[in-house]
Coordinates of C-alpha atoms in Angstrom, one line a residue:
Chain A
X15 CA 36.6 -16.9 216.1
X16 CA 36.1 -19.7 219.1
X17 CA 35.1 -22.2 216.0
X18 CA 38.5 -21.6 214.5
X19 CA 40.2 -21.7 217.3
X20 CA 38.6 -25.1 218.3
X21 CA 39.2 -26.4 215.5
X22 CA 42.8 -25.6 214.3
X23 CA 45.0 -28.2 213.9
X24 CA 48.4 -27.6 213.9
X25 CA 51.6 -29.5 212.6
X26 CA 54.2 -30.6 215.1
X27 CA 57.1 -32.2 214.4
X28 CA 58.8 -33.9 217.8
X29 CA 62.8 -34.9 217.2
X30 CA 63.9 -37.3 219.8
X31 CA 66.7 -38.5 220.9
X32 CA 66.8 -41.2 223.5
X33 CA 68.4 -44.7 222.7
X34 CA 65.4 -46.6 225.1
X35 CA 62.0 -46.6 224.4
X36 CA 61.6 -47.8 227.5
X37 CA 63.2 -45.1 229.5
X38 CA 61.4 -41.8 231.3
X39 CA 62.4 -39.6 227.8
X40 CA 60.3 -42.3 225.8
X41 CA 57.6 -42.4 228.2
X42 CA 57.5 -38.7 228.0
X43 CA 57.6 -38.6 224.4
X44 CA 54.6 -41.1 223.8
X45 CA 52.6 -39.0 226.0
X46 CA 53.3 -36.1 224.4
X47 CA 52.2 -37.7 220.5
X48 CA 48.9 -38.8 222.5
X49 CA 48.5 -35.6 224.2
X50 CA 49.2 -33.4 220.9
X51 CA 46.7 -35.8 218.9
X52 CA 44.2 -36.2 220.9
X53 CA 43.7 -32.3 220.9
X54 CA 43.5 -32.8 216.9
X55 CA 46.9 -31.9 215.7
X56 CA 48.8 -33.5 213.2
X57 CA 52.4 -34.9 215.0
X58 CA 55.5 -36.7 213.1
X59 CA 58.0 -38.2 215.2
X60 CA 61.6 -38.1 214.1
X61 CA 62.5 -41.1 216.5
X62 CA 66.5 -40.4 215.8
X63 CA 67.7 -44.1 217.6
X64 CA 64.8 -45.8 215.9
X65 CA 65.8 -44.5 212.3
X66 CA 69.7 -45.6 212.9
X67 CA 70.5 -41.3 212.2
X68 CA 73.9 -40.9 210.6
X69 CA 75.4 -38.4 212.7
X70 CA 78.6 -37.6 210.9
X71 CA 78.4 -35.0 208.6
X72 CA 80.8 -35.7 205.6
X73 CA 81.5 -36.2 202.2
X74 CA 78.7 -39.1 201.7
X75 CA 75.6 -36.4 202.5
X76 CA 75.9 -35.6 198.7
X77 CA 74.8 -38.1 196.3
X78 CA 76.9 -37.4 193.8
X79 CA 79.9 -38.8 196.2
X80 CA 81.1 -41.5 193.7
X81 CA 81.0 -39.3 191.0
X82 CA 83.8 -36.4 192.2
X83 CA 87.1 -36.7 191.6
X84 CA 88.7 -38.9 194.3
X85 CA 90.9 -36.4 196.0
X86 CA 88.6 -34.1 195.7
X87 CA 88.5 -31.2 198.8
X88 CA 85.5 -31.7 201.0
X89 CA 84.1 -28.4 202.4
X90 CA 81.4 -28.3 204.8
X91 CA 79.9 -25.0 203.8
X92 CA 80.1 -24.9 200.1
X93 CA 79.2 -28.7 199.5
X94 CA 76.2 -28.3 201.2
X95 CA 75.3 -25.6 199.3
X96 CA 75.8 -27.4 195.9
X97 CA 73.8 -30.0 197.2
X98 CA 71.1 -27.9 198.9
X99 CA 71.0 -26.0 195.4
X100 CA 71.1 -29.1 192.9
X101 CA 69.0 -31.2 194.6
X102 CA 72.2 -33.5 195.5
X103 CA 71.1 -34.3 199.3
X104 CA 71.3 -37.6 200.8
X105 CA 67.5 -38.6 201.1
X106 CA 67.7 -38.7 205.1
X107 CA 68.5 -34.7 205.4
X108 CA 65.7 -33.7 202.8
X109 CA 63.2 -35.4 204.3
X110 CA 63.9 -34.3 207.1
X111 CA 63.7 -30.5 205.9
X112 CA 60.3 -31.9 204.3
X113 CA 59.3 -32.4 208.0
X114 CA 60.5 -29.0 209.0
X115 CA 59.2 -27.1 206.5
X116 CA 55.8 -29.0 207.5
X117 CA 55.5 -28.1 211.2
X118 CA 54.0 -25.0 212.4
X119 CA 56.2 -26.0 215.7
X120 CA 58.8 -28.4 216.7
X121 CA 59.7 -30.1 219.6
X122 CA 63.4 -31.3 220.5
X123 CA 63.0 -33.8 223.5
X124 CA 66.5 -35.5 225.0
X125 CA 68.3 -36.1 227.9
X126 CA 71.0 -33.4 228.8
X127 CA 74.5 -35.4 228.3
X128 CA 77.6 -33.8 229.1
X129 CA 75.9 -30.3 229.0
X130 CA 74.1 -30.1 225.6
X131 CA 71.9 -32.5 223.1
X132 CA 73.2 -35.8 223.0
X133 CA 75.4 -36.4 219.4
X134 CA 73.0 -38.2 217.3
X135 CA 71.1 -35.0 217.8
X136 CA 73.6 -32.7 217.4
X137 CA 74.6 -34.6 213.6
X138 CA 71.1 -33.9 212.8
X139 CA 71.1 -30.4 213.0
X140 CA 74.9 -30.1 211.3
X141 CA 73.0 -32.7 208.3
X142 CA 69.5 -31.0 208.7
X143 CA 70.9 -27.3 208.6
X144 CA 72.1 -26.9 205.0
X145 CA 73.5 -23.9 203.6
X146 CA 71.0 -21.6 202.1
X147 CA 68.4 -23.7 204.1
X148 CA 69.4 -22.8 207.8
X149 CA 72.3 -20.8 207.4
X150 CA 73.3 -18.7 204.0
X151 CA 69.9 -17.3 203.4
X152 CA 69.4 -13.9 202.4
X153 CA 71.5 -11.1 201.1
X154 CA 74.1 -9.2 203.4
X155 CA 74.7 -5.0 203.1
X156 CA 74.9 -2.5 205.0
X157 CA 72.0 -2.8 206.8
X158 CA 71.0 -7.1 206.9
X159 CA 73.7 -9.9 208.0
X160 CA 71.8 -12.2 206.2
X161 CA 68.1 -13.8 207.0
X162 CA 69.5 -15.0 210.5
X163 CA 68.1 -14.5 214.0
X164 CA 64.8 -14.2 214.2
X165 CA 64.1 -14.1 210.2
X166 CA 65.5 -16.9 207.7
X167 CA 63.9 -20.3 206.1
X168 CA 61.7 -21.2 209.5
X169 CA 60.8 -17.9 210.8
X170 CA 56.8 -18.2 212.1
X171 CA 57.7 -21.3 213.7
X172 CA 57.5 -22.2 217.4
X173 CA 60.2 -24.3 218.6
X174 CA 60.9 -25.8 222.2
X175 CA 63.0 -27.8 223.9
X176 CA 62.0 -30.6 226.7
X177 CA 65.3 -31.5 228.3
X178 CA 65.7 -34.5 231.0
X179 CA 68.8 -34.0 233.8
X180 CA 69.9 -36.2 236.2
X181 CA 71.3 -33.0 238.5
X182 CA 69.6 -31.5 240.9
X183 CA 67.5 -28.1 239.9
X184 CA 69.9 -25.8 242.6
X185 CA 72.9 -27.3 240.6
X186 CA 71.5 -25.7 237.2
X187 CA 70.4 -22.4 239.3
X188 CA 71.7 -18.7 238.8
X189 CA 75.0 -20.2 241.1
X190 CA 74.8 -23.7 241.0
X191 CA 78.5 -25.5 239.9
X192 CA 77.0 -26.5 236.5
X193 CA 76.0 -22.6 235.4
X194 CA 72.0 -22.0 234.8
X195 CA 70.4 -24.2 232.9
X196 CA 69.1 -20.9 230.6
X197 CA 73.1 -20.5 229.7
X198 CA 73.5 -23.7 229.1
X199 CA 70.8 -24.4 226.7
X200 CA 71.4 -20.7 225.0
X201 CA 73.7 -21.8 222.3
X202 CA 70.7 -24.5 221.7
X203 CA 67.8 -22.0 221.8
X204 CA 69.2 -18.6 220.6
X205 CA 71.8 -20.9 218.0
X206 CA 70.1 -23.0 217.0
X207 CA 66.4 -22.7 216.9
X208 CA 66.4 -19.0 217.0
X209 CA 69.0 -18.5 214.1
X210 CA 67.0 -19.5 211.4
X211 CA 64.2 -17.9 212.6
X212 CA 62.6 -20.2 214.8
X213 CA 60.2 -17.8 217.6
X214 CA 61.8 -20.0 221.0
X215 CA 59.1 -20.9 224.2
X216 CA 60.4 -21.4 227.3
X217 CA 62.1 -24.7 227.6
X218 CA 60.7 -27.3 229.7
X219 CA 63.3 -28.8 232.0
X220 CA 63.3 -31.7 234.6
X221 CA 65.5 -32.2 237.1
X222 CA 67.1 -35.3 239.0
X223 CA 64.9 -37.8 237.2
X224 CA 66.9 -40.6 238.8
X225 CA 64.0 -40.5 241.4
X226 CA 61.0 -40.1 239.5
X227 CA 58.4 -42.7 241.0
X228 CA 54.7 -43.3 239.7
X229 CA 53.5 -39.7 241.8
X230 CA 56.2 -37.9 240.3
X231 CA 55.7 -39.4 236.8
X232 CA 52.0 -38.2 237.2
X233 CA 53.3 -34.8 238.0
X234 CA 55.4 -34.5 235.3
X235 CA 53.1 -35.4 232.9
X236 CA 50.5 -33.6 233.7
X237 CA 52.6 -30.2 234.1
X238 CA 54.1 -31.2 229.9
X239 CA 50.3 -31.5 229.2
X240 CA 49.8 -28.0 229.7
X241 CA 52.6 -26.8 228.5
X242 CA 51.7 -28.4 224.8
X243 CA 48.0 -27.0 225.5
X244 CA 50.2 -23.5 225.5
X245 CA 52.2 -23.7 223.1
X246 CA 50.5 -21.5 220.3
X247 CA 49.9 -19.2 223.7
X248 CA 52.7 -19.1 225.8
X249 CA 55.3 -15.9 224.9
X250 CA 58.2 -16.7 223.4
X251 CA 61.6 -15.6 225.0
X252 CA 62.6 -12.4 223.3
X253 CA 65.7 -12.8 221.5
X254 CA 66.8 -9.5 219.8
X255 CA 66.2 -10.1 216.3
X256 CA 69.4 -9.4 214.2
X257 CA 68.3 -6.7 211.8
X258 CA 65.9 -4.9 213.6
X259 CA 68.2 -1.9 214.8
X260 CA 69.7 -3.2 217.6
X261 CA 72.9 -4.2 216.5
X262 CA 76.1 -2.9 214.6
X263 CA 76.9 -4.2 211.1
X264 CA 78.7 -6.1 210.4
X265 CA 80.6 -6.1 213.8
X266 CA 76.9 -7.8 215.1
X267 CA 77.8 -6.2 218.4
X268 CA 74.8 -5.0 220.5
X269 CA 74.7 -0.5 220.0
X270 CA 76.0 0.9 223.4
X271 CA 71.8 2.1 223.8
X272 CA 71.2 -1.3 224.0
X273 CA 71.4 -3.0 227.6
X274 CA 74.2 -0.4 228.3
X275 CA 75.0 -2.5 231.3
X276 CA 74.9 -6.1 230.2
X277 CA 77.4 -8.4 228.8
X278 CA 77.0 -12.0 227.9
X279 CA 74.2 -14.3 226.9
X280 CA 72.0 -12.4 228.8
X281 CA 72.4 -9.1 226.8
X282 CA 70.5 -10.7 224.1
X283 CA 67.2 -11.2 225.1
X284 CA 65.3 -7.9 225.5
Chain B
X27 CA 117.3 -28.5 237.1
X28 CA 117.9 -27.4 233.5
X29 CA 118.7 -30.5 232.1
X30 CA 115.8 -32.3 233.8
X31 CA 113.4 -29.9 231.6
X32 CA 115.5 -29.7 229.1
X33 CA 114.9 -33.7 228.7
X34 CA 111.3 -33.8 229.7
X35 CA 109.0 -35.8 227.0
X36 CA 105.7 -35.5 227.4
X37 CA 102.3 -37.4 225.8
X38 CA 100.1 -35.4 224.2
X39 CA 96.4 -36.7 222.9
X40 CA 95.3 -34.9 220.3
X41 CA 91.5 -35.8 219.6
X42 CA 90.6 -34.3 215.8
X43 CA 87.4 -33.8 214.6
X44 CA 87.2 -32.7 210.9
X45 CA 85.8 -34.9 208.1
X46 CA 88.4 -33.3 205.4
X47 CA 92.2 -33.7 205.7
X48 CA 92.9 -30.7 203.2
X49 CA 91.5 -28.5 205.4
X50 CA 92.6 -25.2 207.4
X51 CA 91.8 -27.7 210.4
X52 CA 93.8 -30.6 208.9
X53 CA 96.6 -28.2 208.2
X54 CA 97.1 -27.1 211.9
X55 CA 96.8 -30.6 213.1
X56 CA 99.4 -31.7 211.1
X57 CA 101.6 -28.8 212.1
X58 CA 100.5 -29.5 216.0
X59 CA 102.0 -33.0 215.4
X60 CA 105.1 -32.4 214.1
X61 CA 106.2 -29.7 216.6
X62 CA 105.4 -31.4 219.3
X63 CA 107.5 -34.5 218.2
X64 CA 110.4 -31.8 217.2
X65 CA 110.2 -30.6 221.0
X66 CA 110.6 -34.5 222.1
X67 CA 107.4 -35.3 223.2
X68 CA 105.3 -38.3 222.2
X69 CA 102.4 -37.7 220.2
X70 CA 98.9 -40.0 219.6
X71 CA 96.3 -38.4 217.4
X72 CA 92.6 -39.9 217.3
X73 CA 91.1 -38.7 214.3
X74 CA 87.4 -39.4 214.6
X75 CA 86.5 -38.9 210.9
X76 CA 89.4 -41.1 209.8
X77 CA 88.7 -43.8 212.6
X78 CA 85.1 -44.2 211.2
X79 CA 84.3 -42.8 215.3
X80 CA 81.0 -44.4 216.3
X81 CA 79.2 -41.1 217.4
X82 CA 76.2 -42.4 218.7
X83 CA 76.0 -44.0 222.6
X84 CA 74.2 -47.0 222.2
X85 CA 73.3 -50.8 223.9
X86 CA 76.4 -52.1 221.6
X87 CA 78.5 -50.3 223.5
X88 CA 79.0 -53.1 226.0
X89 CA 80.3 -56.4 224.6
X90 CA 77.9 -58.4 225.9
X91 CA 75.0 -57.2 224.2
X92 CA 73.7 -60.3 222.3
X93 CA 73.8 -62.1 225.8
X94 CA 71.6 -59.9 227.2
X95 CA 67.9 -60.6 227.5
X96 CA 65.4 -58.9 224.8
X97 CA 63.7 -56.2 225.5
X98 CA 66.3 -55.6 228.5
X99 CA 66.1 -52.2 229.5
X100 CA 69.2 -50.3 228.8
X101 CA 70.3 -47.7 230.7
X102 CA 72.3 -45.0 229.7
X103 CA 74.7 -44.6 232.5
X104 CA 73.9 -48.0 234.2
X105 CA 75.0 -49.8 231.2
X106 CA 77.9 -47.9 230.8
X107 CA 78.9 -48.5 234.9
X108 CA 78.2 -52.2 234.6
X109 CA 80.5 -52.7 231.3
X110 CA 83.2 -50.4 232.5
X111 CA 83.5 -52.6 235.9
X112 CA 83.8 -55.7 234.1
X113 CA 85.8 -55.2 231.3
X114 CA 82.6 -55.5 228.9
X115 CA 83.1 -52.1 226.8
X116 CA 83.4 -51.9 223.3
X117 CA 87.3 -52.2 222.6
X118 CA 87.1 -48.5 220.5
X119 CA 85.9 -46.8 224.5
X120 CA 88.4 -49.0 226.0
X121 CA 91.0 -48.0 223.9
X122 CA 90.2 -44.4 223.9
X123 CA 90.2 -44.7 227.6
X124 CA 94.0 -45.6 227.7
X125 CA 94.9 -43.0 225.7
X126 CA 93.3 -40.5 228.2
X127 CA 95.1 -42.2 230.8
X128 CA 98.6 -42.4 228.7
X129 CA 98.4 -38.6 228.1
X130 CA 100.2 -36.0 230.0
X131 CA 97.9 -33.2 228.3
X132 CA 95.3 -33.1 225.9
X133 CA 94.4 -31.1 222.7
X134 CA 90.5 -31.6 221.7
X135 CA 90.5 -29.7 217.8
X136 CA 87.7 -28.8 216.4
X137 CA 85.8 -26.6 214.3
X138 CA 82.9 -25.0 216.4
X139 CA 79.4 -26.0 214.7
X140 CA 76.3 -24.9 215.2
X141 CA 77.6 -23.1 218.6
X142 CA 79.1 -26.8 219.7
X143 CA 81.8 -29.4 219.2
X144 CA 81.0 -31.7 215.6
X145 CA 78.2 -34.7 216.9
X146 CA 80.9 -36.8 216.3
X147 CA 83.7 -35.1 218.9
X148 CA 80.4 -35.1 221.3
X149 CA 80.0 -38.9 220.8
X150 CA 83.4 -39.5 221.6
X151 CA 82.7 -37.5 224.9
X152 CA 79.7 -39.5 225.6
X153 CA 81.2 -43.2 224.5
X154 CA 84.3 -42.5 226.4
X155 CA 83.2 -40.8 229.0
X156 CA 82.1 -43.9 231.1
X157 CA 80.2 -44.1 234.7
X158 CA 83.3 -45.0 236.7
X159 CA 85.8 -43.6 234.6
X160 CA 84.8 -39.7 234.2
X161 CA 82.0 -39.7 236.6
X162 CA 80.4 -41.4 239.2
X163 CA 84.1 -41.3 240.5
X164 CA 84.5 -40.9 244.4
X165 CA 81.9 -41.3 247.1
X166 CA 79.3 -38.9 248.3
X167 CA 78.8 -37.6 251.5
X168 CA 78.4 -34.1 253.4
X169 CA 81.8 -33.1 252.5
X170 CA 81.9 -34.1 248.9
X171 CA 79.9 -34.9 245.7
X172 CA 82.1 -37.4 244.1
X173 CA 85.3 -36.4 242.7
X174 CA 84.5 -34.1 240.3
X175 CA 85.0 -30.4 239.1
X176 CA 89.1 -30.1 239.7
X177 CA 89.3 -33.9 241.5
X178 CA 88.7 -37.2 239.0
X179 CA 90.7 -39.9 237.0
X180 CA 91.9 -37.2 235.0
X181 CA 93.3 -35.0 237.5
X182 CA 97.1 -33.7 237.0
X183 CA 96.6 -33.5 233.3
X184 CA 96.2 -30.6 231.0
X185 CA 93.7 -30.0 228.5
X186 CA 93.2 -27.4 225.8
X187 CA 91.3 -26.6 223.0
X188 CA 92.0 -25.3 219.6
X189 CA 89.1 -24.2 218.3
X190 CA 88.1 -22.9 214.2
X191 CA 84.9 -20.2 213.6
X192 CA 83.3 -19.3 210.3
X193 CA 82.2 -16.0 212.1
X194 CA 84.2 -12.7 212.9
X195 CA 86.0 -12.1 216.5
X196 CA 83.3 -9.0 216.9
X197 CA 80.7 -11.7 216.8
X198 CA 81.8 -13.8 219.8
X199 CA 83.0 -10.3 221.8
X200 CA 81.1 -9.8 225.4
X201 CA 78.7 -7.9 223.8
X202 CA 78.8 -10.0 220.3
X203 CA 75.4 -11.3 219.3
X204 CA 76.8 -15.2 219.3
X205 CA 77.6 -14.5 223.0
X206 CA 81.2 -14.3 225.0
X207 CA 83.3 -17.5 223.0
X208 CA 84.0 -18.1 226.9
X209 CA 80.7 -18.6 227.6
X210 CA 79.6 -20.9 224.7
X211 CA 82.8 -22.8 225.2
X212 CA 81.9 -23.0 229.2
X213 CA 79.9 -26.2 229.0
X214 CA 82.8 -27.7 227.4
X215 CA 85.9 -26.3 229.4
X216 CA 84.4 -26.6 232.7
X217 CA 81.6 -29.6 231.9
X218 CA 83.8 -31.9 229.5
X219 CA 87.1 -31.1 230.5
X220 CA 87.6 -29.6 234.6
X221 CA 84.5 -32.2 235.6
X222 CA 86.9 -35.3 235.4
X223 CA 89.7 -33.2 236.9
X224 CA 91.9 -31.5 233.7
X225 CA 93.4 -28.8 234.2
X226 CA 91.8 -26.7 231.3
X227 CA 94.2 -24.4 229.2
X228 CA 92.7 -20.8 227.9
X229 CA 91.5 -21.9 224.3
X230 CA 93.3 -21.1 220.9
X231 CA 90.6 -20.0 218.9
X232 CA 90.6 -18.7 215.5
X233 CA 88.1 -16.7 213.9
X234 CA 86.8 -16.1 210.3
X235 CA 88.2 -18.9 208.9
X236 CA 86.5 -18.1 205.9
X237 CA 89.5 -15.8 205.0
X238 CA 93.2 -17.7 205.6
X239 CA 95.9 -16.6 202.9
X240 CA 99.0 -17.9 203.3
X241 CA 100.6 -14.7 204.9
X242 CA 97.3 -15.5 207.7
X243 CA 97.9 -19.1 208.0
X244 CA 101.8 -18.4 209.0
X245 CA 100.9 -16.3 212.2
X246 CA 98.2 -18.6 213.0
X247 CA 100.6 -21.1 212.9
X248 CA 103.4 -19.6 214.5
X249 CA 100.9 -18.3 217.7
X250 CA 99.5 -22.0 217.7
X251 CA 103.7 -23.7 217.9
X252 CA 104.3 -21.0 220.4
X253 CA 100.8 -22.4 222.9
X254 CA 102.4 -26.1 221.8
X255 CA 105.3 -24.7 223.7
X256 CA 104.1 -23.2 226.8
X257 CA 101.4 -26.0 227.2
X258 CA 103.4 -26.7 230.7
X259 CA 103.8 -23.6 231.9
X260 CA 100.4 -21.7 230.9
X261 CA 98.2 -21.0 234.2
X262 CA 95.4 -22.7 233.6
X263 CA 91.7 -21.3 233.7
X264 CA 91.7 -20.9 237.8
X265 CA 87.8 -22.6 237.9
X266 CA 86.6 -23.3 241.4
X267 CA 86.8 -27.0 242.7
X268 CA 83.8 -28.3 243.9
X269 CA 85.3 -30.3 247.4
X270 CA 87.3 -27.1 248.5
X271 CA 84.5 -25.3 250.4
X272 CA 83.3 -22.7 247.6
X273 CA 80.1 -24.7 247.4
X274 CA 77.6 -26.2 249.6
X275 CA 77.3 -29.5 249.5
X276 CA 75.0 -30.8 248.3
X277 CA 72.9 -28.1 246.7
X278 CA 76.4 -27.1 244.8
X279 CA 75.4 -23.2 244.7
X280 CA 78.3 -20.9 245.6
X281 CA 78.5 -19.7 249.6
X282 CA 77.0 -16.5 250.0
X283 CA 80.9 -15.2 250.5
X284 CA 82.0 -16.4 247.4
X285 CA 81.7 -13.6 244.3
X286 CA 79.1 -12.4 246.5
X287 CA 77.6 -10.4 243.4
X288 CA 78.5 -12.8 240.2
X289 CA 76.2 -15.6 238.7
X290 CA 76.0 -17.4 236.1
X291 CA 79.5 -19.3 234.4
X292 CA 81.5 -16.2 235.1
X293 CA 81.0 -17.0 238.8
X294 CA 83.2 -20.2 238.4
X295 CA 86.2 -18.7 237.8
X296 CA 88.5 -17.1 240.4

C-alpha cells in the first residue's frame, strides 16, 4: 500500500487566467506546474491569455455555422446539444473536454475581478460546459433532477480554486463590506464545479497581494505547496448531493428535516 | 409640479447581453426600448453580441500599446489607471464610459449563466470599469476608503437588472438548492453596480424560461413596462454606504451595533 501510494501519479489539469506572465498569478502558477511535477504527476496547463480563448459563446462554437440556414434561431441550450451529440464542436471546446475528462483534478487559478472569475474564464466554462456534457445529463423522475450536484460527467474529480484579491482578508470576512469570500466564490464552487459532479477542496485564497514582497512570496508559496501535497487528502466541502434524499423534487428545495433553521448558501453544505 | 414630471425625459442605458436576436431575451429588449421612447425618454442600447464586445481585459486596451517597451509588465489595474488619466484607452472603454456618464439609469439584461452574467457582459464590466473611473475614486484616509459602496462617479443614477433563468422560481427560493437569487445576484448588485455609487433597483427576474407561450410572454411583458415605468420612483435596495459610519474603517467589517446578529450579504442591507 505505501508503494502505491508513492508512486501514484495523478492527472491535473490547471486553467489559468491571468493576462501577465509576469505577474504574482503567473508566478504562482509556474510554481504550482513545478511543484505538481516534481512529485510525479502528470499537469496540462490551459494558459487561457496565452491560447487567445474565445470567450463569447455563440453561433460560431458549431462547425456547421456556414451550413445553417442564415436566419436561422441560435439557442444556447439546444445548439450545444446538437453539437455536443454530432460531434459539431468547435475544436477549442472539445479539447478542452479532452483535458477534462483526463484529469483526476483540476485547478482554476485567477485573480478575483469585480467579485467572480475574470471573463475569459467565465466564456470557458459557458463554451467548455456543453449540454449533455456538464449540464443535461441524466434522466429526470420522480426521484433524480438529472445527474447534477454531486453526480454527472465529472463526478470522482477533485476540483479547487486558487483565487488572488487585492482586498484586505477582514473585508472578505463573515461581516466585511464585500460579503465572505465562501459566498462569494459559492456560485463558483457549488455552481460550477460541484454541479457536474466535481467533489470541491477548500479554496485557496490570498488577500491584499498588492504588498506581497520576496518574504511574503516565500510564504505564499510554500503554504500552496502543501496544499497541492493535500490535495488527494484534504476533505472536500460537503455540498448536499442533489439526489441523495435531501431535497424535494422537482421544487429542489431543501425537506424542512434538513437544516430546519438555515436559509441561504449556507444551508447547502451539510 | 405636474407638468415638470409630466415632461421629464430621461436616459436610459440599456447594456444587452444575448448572442441571438430572436430570442425571449431579444424580445424583452426590444419591448424595453420602445416603451421607454413612448414615455419620452431617450434611449442607447449597447448590445455586446451585436458590437462584436471585446470580452477579454487585455494590454491592448490602452492605445499606446505598440509604443510600449517588450516584455513591459502590464498591470491589470495600473494599466488601466495610467490609460484612463491620459486619454490612452481603447476608444470602445471610452465610449462605453460616456454612455455611463450620459445615462440617468441603467438596465444591465442578461440571461444568468452558469450562476453569473454571460463572460461577455463580465468583460464589459472589467474593460469599462477603469482605475479612476469606477474605482480607485476618492482618497483614503481614517474616515473613508475611497468613494465607493453608495459614493463614486456613478452616484445619483439608477441601475437595474432584468434578469432570464432556465431553472424554476422554487430553485432560487431561500431554501432552493441554487441558493436565494438575491444572494447569487449580490456580487453583482452590490459589487458591480452600488460599488461605483448606483442606486441599485430590486431585479426583474424571470424564471423557467424554458416554458414562454404567448399568453406567458404578455404578462411578462406587461410586469416588465410597468418596472420601465416606476424606474424613478422604486426605493431602491437600501445597502449600507461604506463612508456613513456602519463600518470601521479600514477593516470595513460592520460595528458591533450594526445588525448585531446578521452576517454574511444579508448584513448589507438595511
Amino acid at each position: 500500500m505505501f508503494l502505491i501510494l508513492e508512486s501514484a501519479t495523478m492527472n491535473i489539469l490547471l486553467v489559468y487566467a491571468h493576462p501577465e506572465p509576469k505577474s504574482l498569478n503567473g508566478s504562482l502558477k509556474d510554481f504550482s506546474v513545478k511543484h505538481l511535477e516534481d512529485a510525479g504527476h502528470t499537469v496540462q496547463v490551459s494558459d487561457l491569455y496565452a491560447m487567445n480563448w474565445k470567450a463569447s459563446l455563440d453561433a460560431d462554437d458549431s462547425t456547421d455555422r456556414q451550413a445553417r440556414p442564415p436566419g436561422m434561431r441560435f439557442d444556447p441550450s439546444l445548439d450545444s446539444k446538437r453539437a455536443f451529440e454530432n460531434g459539431l464542436q468547435s475544436k477549442d471546446i472539445a479539447l478542452e473536454q479532452d483535458k477534462l475528462r483526463w484529469a483526476d483534478a483540476v485547478i482554476l487559478q485567477f485573480p478575483l475581478w469585480w467579485f467572480s472569475m475574470p471573463a475569459i474564464l467565465k466564456g470557458w466554462v459557458e463554451r467548455v460546459y456543453a449540454f449533455g456534457f456538464a449540464y443535461g445529463v441524466g434522466e429526470h423522475s420522480d426521484a433524480r433532477w438529472g445527474d447534477r450536484y454531486g453526480e454527472g460527467t465529472l463526478a470522482g474529480k477533485r476540483a479547487m480554486l486558487v483565487v488572488t484579491t487585492g482586498g484586505w482578508e477582514s473585508h472578505y470576512s463573515a461581516r466585511g463590506i464585500n460579503g465572505p469570500i465562501d459566498d462569494i466564490l459559492f456560485p463558483i464552487q457549488h455552481g460550477i464545479l460541484y454541479y457536474p459532479g466535481f467533489d470541491v477542496l477548500p479554496p485557496f485564497v490570498i488577500y491584499r497581494t498588492g504588498r506581497t514582497d520576496e518574504a511574503r512570496f516565500a510564504k505564499i508559496r510554500d503554504a500552496l505547496g502543501q496544499r497541492l501535497d493535500d490535495l488527494w487528502t484534504t476533505a472536500p466541502i460537503p455540498f448536499r448531493p442533489q439526489n441523495a434524499g435531501a431535497y424535494h423534487i422537482p421544487e429542489l428545495t431543501l425537506r424542512p428535516d434538513v437544516a430546519p433553521d438555515v436559509a441561504g448558501f449556507a444551508a447547502h453544505t451539510a
